[in-house]
PDB file of C-alpha atoms and ligand atoms in Angstrom:
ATOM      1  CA  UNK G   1      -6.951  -7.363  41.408  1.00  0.00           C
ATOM      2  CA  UNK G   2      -8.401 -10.335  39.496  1.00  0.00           C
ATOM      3  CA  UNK G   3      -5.757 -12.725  38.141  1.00  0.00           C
ATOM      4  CA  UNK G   4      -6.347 -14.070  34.394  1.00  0.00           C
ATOM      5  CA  UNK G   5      -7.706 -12.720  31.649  1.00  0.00           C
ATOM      6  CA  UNK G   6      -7.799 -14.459  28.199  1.00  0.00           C
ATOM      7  CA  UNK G   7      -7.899 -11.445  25.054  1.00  0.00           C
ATOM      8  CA  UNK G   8      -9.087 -12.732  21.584  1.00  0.00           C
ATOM      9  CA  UNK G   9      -8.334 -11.123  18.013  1.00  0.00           C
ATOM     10  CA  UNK G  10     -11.239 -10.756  16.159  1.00  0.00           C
ATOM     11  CA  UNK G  11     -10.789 -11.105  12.295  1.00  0.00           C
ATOM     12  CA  UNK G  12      -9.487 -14.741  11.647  1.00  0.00           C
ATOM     13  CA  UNK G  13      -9.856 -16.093  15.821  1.00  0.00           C
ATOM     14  CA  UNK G  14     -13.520 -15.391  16.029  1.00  0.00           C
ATOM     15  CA  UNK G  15     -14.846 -15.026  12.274  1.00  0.00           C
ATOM     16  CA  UNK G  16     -13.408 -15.723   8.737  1.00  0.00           C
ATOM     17  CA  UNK G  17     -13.900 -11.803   7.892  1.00  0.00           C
ATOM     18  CA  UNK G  18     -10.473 -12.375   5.737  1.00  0.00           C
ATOM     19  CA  UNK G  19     -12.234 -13.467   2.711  1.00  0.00           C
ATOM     20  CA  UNK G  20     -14.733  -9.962   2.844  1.00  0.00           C
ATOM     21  CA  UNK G  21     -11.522  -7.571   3.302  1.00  0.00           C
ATOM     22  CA  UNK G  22     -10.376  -9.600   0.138  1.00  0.00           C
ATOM     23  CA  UNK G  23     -12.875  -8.907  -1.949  1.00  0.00           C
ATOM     24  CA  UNK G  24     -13.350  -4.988  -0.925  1.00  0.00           C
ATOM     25  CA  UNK G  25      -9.415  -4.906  -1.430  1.00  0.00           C
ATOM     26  CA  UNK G  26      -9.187  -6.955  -4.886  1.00  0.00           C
ATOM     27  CA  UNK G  27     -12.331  -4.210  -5.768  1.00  0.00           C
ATOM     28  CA  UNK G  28     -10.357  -1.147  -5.185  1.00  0.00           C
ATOM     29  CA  UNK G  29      -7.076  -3.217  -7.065  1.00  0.00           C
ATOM     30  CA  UNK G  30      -9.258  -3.453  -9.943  1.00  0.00           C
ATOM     31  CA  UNK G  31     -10.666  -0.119 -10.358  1.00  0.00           C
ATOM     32  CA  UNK G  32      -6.781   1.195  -9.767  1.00  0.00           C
ATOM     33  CA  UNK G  33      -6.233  -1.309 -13.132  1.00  0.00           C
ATOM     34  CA  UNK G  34      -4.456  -4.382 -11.222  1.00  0.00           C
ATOM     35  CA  UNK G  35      -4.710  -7.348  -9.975  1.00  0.00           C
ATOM     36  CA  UNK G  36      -4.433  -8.459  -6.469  1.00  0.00           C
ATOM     37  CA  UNK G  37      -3.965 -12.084  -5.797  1.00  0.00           C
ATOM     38  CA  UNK G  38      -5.776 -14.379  -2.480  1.00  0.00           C
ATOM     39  CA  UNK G  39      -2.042 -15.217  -1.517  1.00  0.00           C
ATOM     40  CA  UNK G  40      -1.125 -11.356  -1.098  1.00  0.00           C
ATOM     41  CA  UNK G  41      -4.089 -10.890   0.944  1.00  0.00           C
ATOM     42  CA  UNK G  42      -2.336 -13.116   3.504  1.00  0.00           C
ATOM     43  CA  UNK G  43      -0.064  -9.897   4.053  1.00  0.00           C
ATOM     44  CA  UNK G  44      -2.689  -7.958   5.425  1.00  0.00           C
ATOM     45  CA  UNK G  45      -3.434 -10.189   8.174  1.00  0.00           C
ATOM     46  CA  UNK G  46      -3.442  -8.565  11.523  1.00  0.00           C
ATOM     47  CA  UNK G  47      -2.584  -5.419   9.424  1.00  0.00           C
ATOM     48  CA  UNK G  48      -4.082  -1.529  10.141  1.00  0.00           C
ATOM     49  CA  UNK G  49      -6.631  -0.498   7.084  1.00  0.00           C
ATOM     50  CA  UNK G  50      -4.004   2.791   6.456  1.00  0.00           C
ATOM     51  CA  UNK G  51      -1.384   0.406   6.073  1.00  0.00           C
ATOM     52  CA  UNK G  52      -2.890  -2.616   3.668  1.00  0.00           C
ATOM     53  CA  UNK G  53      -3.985   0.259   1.634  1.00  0.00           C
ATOM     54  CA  UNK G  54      -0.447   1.645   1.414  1.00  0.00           C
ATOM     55  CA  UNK G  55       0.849  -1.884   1.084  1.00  0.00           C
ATOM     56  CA  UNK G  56      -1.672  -2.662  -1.577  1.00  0.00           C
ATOM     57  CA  UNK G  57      -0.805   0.554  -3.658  1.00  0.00           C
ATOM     58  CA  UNK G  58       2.838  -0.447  -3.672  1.00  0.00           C
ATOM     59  CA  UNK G  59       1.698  -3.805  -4.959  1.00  0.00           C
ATOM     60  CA  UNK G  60      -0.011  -1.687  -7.934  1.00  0.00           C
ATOM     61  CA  UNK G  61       2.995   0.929  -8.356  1.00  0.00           C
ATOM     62  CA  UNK G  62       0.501   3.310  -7.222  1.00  0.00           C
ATOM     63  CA  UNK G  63       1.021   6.969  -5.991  1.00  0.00           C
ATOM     64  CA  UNK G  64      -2.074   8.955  -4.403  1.00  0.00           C
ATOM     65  CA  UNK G  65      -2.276  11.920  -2.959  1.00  0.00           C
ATOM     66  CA  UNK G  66      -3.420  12.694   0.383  1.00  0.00           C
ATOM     67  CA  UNK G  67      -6.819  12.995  -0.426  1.00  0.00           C
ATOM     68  CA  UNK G  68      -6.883   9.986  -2.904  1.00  0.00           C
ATOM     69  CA  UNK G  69      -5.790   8.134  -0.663  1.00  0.00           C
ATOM     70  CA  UNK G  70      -8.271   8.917   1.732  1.00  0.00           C
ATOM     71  CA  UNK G  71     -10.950   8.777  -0.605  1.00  0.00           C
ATOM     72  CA  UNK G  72     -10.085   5.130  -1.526  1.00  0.00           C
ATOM     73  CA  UNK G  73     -10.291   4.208   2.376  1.00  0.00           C
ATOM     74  CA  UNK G  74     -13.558   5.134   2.712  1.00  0.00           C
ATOM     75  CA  UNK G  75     -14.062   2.922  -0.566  1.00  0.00           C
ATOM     76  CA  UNK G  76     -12.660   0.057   0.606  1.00  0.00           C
ATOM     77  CA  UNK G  77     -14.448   0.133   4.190  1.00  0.00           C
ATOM     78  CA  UNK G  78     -17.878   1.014   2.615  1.00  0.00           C
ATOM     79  CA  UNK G  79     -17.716  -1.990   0.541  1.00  0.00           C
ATOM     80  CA  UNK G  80     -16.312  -4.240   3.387  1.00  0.00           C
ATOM     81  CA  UNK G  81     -19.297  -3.134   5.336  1.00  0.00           C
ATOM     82  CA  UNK G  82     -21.760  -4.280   2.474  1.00  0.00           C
ATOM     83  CA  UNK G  83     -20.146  -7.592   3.530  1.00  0.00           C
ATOM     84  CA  UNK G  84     -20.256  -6.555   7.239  1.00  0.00           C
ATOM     85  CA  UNK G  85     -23.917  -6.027   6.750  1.00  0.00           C
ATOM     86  CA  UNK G  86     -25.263  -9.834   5.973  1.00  0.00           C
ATOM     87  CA  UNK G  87     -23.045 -11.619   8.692  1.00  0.00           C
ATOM     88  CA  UNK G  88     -25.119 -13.527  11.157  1.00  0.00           C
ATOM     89  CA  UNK G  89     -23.907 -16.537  13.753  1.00  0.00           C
ATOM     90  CA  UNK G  90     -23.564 -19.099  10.861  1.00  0.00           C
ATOM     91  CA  UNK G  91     -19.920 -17.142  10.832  1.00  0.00           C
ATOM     92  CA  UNK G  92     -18.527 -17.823  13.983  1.00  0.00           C
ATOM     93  CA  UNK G  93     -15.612 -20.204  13.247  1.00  0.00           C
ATOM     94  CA  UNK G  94     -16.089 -23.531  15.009  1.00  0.00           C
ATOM     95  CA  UNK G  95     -16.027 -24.094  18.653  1.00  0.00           C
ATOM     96  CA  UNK G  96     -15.880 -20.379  19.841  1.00  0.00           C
ATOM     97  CA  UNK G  97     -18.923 -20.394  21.557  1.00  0.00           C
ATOM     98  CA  UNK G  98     -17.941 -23.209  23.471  1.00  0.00           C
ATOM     99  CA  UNK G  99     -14.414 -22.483  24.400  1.00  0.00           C
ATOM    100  CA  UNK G 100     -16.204 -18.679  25.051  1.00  0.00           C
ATOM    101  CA  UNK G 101     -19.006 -20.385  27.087  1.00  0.00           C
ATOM    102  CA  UNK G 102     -16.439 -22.150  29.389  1.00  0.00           C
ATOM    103  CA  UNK G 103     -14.497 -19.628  30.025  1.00  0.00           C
ATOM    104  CA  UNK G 104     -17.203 -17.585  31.366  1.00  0.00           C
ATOM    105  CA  UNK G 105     -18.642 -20.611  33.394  1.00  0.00           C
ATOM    106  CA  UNK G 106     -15.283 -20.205  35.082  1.00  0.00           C
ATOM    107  CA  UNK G 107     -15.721 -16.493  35.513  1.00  0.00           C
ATOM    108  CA  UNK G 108     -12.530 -15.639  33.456  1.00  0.00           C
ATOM    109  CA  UNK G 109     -12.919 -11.881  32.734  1.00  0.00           C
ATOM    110  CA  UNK G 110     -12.757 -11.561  28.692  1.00  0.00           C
ATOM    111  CA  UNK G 111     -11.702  -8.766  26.254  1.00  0.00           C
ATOM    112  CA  UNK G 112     -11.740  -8.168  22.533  1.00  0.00           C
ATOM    113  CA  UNK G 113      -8.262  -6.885  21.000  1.00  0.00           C
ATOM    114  CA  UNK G 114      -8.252  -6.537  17.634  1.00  0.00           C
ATOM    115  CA  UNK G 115      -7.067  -3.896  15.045  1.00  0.00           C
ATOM    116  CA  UNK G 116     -10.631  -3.593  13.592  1.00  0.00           C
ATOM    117  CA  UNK G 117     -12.107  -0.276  13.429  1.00  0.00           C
ATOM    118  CA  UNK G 118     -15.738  -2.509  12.725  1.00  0.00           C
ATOM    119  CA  UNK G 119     -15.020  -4.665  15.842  1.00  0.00           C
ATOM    120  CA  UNK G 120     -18.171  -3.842  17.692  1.00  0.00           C
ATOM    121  CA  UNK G 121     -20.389  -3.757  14.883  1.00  0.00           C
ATOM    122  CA  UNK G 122     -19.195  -7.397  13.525  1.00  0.00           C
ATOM    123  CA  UNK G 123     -19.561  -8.282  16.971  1.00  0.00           C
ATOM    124  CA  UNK G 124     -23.065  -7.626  17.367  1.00  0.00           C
ATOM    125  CA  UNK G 125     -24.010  -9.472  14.013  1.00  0.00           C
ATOM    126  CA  UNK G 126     -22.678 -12.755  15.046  1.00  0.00           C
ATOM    127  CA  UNK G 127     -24.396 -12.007  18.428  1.00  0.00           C
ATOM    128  CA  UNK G 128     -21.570 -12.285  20.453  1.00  0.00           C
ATOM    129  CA  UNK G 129     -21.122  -9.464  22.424  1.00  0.00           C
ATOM    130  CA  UNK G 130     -21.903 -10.457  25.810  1.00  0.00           C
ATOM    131  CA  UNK G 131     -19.286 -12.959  26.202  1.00  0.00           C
ATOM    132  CA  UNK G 132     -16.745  -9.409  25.957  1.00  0.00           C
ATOM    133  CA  UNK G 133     -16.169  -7.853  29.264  1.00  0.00           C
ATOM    134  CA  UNK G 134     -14.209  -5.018  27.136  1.00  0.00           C
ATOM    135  CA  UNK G 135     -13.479  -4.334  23.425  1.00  0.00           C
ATOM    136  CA  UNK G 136     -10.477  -2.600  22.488  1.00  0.00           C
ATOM    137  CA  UNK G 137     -10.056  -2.200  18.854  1.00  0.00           C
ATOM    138  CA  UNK G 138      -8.575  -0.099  16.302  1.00  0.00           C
ATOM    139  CA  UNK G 139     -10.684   2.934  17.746  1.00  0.00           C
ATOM    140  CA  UNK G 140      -8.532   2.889  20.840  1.00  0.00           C
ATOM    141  CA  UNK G 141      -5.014   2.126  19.640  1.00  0.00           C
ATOM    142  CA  UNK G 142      -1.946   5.075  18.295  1.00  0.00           C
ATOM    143  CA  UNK G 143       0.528   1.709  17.665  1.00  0.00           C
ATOM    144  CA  UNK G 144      -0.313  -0.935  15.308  1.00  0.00           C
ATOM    145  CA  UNK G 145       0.590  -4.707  16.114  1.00  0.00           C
ATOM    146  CA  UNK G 146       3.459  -5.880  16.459  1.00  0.00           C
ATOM    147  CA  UNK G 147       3.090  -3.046  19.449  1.00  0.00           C
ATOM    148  CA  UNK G 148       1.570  -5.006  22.459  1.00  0.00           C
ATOM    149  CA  UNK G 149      -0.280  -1.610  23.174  1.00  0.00           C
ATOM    150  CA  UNK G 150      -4.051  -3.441  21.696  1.00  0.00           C
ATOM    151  CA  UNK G 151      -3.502  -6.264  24.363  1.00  0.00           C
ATOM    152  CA  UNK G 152      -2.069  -4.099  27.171  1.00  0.00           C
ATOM    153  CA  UNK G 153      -5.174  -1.972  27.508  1.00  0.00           C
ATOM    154  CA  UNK G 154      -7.312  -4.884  27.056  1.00  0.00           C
ATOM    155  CA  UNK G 155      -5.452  -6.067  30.517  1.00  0.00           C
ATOM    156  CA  UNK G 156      -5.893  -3.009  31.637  1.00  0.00           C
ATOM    157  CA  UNK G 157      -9.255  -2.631  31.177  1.00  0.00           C
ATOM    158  CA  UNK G 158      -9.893  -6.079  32.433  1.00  0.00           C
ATOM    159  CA  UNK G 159      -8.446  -5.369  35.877  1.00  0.00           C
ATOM    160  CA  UNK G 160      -5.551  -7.946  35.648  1.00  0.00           C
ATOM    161  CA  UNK G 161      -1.677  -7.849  35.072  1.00  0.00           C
ATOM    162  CA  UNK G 162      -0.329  -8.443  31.454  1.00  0.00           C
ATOM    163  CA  UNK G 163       1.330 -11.689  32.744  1.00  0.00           C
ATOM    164  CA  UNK G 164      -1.388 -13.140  33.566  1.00  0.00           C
ATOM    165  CA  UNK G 165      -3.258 -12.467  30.364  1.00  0.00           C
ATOM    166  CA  UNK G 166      -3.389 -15.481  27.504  1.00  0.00           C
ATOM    167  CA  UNK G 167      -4.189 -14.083  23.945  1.00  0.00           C
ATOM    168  CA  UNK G 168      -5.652 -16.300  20.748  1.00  0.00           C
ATOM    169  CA  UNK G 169      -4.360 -14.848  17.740  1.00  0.00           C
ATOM    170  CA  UNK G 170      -3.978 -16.294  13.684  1.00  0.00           C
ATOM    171  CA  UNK G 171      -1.499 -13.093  12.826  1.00  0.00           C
ATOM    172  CA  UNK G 172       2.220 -13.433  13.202  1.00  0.00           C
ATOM    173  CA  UNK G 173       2.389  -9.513  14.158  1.00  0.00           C
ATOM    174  CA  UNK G 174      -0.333 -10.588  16.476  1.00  0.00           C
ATOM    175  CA  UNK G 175       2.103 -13.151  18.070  1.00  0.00           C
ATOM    176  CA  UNK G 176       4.669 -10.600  18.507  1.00  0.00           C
ATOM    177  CA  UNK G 177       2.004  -8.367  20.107  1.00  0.00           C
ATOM    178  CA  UNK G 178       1.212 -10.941  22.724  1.00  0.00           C
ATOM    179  CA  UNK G 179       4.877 -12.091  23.313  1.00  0.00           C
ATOM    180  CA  UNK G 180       5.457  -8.304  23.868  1.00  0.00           C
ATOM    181  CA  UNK G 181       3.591  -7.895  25.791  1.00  0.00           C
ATOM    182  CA  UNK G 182       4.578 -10.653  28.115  1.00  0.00           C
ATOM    183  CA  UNK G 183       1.682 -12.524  27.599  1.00  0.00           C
ATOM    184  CA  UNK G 184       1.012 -16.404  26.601  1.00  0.00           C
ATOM    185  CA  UNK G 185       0.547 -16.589  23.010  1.00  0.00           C
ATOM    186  CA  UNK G 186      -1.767 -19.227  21.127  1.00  0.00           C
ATOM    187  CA  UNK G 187      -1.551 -19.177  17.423  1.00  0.00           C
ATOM    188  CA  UNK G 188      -4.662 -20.394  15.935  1.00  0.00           C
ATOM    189  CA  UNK G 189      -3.315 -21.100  12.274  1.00  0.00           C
ATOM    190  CA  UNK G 190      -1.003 -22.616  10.751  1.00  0.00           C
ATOM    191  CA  UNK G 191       1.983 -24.049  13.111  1.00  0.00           C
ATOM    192  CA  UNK G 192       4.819 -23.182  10.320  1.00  0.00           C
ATOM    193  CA  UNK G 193       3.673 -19.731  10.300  1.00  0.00           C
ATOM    194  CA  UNK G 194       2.925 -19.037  13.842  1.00  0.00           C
ATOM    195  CA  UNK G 195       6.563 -19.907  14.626  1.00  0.00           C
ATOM    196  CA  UNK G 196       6.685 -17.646  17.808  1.00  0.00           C
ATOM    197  CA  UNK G 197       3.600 -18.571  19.499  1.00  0.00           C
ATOM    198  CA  UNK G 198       3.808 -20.817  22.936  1.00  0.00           C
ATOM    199  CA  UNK G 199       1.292 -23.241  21.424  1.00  0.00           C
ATOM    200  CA  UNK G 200      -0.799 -23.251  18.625  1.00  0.00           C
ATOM    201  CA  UNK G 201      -3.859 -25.020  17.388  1.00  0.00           C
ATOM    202  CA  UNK G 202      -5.755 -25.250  13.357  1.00  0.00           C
ATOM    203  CA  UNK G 203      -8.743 -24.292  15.198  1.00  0.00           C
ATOM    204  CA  UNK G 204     -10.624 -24.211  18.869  1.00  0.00           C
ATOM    205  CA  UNK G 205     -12.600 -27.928  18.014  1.00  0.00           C
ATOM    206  CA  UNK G 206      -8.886 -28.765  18.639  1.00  0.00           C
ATOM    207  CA  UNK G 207      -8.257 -27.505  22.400  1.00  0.00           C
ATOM    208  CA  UNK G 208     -10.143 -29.281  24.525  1.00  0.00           C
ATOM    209  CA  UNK G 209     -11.193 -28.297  28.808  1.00  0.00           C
ATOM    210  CA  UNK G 210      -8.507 -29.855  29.785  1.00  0.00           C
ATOM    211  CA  UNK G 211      -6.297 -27.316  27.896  1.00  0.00           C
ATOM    212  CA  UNK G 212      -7.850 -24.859  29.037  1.00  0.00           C
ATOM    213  CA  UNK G 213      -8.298 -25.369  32.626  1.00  0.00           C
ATOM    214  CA  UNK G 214      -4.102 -25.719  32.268  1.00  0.00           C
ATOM    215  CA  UNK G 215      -4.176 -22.119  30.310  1.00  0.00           C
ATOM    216  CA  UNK G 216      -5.950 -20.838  33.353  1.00  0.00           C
ATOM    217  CA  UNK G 217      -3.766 -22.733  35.968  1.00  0.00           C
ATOM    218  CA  UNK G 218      -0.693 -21.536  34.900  1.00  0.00           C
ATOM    219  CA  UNK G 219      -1.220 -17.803  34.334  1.00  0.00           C
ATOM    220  CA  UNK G 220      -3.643 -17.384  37.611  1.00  0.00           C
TER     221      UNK G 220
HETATM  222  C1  BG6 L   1      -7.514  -6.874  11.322  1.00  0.00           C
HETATM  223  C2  BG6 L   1      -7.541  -7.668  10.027  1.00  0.00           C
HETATM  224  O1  BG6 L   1      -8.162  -7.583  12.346  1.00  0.00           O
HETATM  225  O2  BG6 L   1      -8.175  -5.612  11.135  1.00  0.00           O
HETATM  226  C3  BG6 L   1      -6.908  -6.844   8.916  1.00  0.00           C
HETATM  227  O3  BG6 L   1      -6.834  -8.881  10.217  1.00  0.00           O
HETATM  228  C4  BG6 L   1      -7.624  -5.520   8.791  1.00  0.00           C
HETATM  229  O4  BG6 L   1      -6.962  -7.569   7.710  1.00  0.00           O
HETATM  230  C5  BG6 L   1      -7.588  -4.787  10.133  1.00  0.00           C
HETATM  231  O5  BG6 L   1      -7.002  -4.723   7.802  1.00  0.00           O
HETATM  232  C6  BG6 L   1      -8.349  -3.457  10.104  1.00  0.00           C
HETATM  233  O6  BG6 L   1      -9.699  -3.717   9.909  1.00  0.00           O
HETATM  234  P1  BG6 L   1     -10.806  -2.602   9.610  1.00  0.00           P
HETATM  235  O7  BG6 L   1     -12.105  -3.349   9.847  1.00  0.00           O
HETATM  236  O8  BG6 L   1     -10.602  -1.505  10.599  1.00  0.00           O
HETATM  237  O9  BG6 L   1     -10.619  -2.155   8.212  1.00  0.00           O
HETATM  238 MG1   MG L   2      -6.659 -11.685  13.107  1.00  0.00          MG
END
C-alpha cells in the first residue's frame, strides 16, 4: 500500500465557485419574493445543494412541496451551470497549480473530495483534471460533511490509509470531516473560523515546499 495521499475540496480550495452558487441562490430568493444576503451565503459553505435549498427556504419562511421543491433544485443548478459554463483557468485561486505541480513531482497520489455534484465538469473547465488521481464528489456520497465518508473513499480509492491522508479544506464542516476522519486538516480561510483545523493558511501563495515536504514527512 502507498503511504500519503493529500485530498482537496473543490469549491472555495481550488476555485472561488462561492460567488456563482450566490448568485443562482439570491435568483431563486428573489423569485420566492426575498432577499438573501452575501453574509448568509457563508452558511452554505461546504453544504449539500438539498440542504442550502432547505436552509435557504427557512431563511424565506418558505414551505414547498415535494415537487416544488424539486423543481426549484433543478432551477438553482441550471442557473449555476450558466456560470459553470464560462469558467476557464483564469479561476484557479492562486498557487494551486504549483502546490498541485509539486506534489505530483513527488509522486503523491491525489484525489478530489468535494460535495459538488458539478465536480468533474468544473474540473475540466479550469483544465485541471489530470493532476486528480480520483474524484469523489457528491455523486458518490449517502452522508453529507461533517461525515468523513467524502474523504474516506477518496483514501480508499487512492490506495492509502486515512491516517496518512492530509486534506485542504475552507469549510468548517469540512474540518470536522477531515478530523473525523483521522486525517490532518488544513483550513485554507480564515484562522478564527477554521478553529479546528491542525494548521491553516489565507491561501496556498502562503505555504511554501518546505511546508509541504513536512506535510508529507509526517503522515508517510
Ligand atoms: C460545496 C459548496 O462544495 O458543494 C456548496 O461549498 C455547494 O456551497 C455544494 O452547495 C453542492 O454543490 P453542487 O454543485 O452539487 O450544487
Ligand atoms: Mg469548499
Amino acid at each position: 500500500m502507498r503511504k500519503a495521499g493529500f485530498i482537496f475540496d473543490l469549491d472555495g480550495v481550488i476555485v472561488d465557485t462561492a460567488k456563482y452558487h450566490y448568485l443562482a441562490w439570491r435568483k431563486l430568493a428573489n423569485e420566492l419574493g426575498f432577499e438573501f444576503t452575501k453574509e448568509q451565503n457563508e452558511m452554505f459553505k461546504g453544504v449539500s445543494r438539498k440542504r442550502c435549498l432547505e436552509i435557504l427556504l427557512d431563511i424565506g419562511g418558505v414551505t414547498a412541496t415535494t415537487e416544488q421543491f424539486n423543481r426549484w433544485l433543478v432551477e438553482k443548478n441550471e442557473d449555476y451551470l450558466s456560470y459553470i459554463e464560462k469558467m476557464d483557468e483564469s479561476e484557479i485561486l492562486p498557487d494551486v497549480n504549483r502546490v498541485l505541480s509539486y506534489l505530483k513531482s513527488k509522486d503523491i497520489p491525489i484525489s478530489l473530495g468535494s460535495a459538488s455534484k458539478n465536480a468533474i465538469p468544473i474540473l475540466e473547465k479550469v483544465k485541471l483534471t489530470d493532476y486528480f488521481d480520483t474524484v469523489v464528489d457528491g455523486n458518490h456520497v449517502t452522508k453529507a460533511k461533517p461525515d468523513p465518508e467524502v474523504f474516506l473513499i477518496a483514501a480508499k480509492q487512492l490506495g492509502v490509509l486515512a491516517h496518512n491522508c492530509v486534506v485542504f479544506e475552507d469549510a468548517i464542516a469540512g474540518i470536522e470531516a477531515a478530523n473525523n476522519a483521522n486525517m490532518v486538516s488544513i483550513g485554507i480561510g480564515d484562522v478564527q473560523v477554521l478553529t479546528e483545523a491542525d494548521y491553516v493558511f489565507n491561501n496556498f501563495t502562503e505555504m511554501d515546499a518546505s511546508f509541504l515536504d513536512r506535510l508529507i514527512g509526517k503522515v508517510n
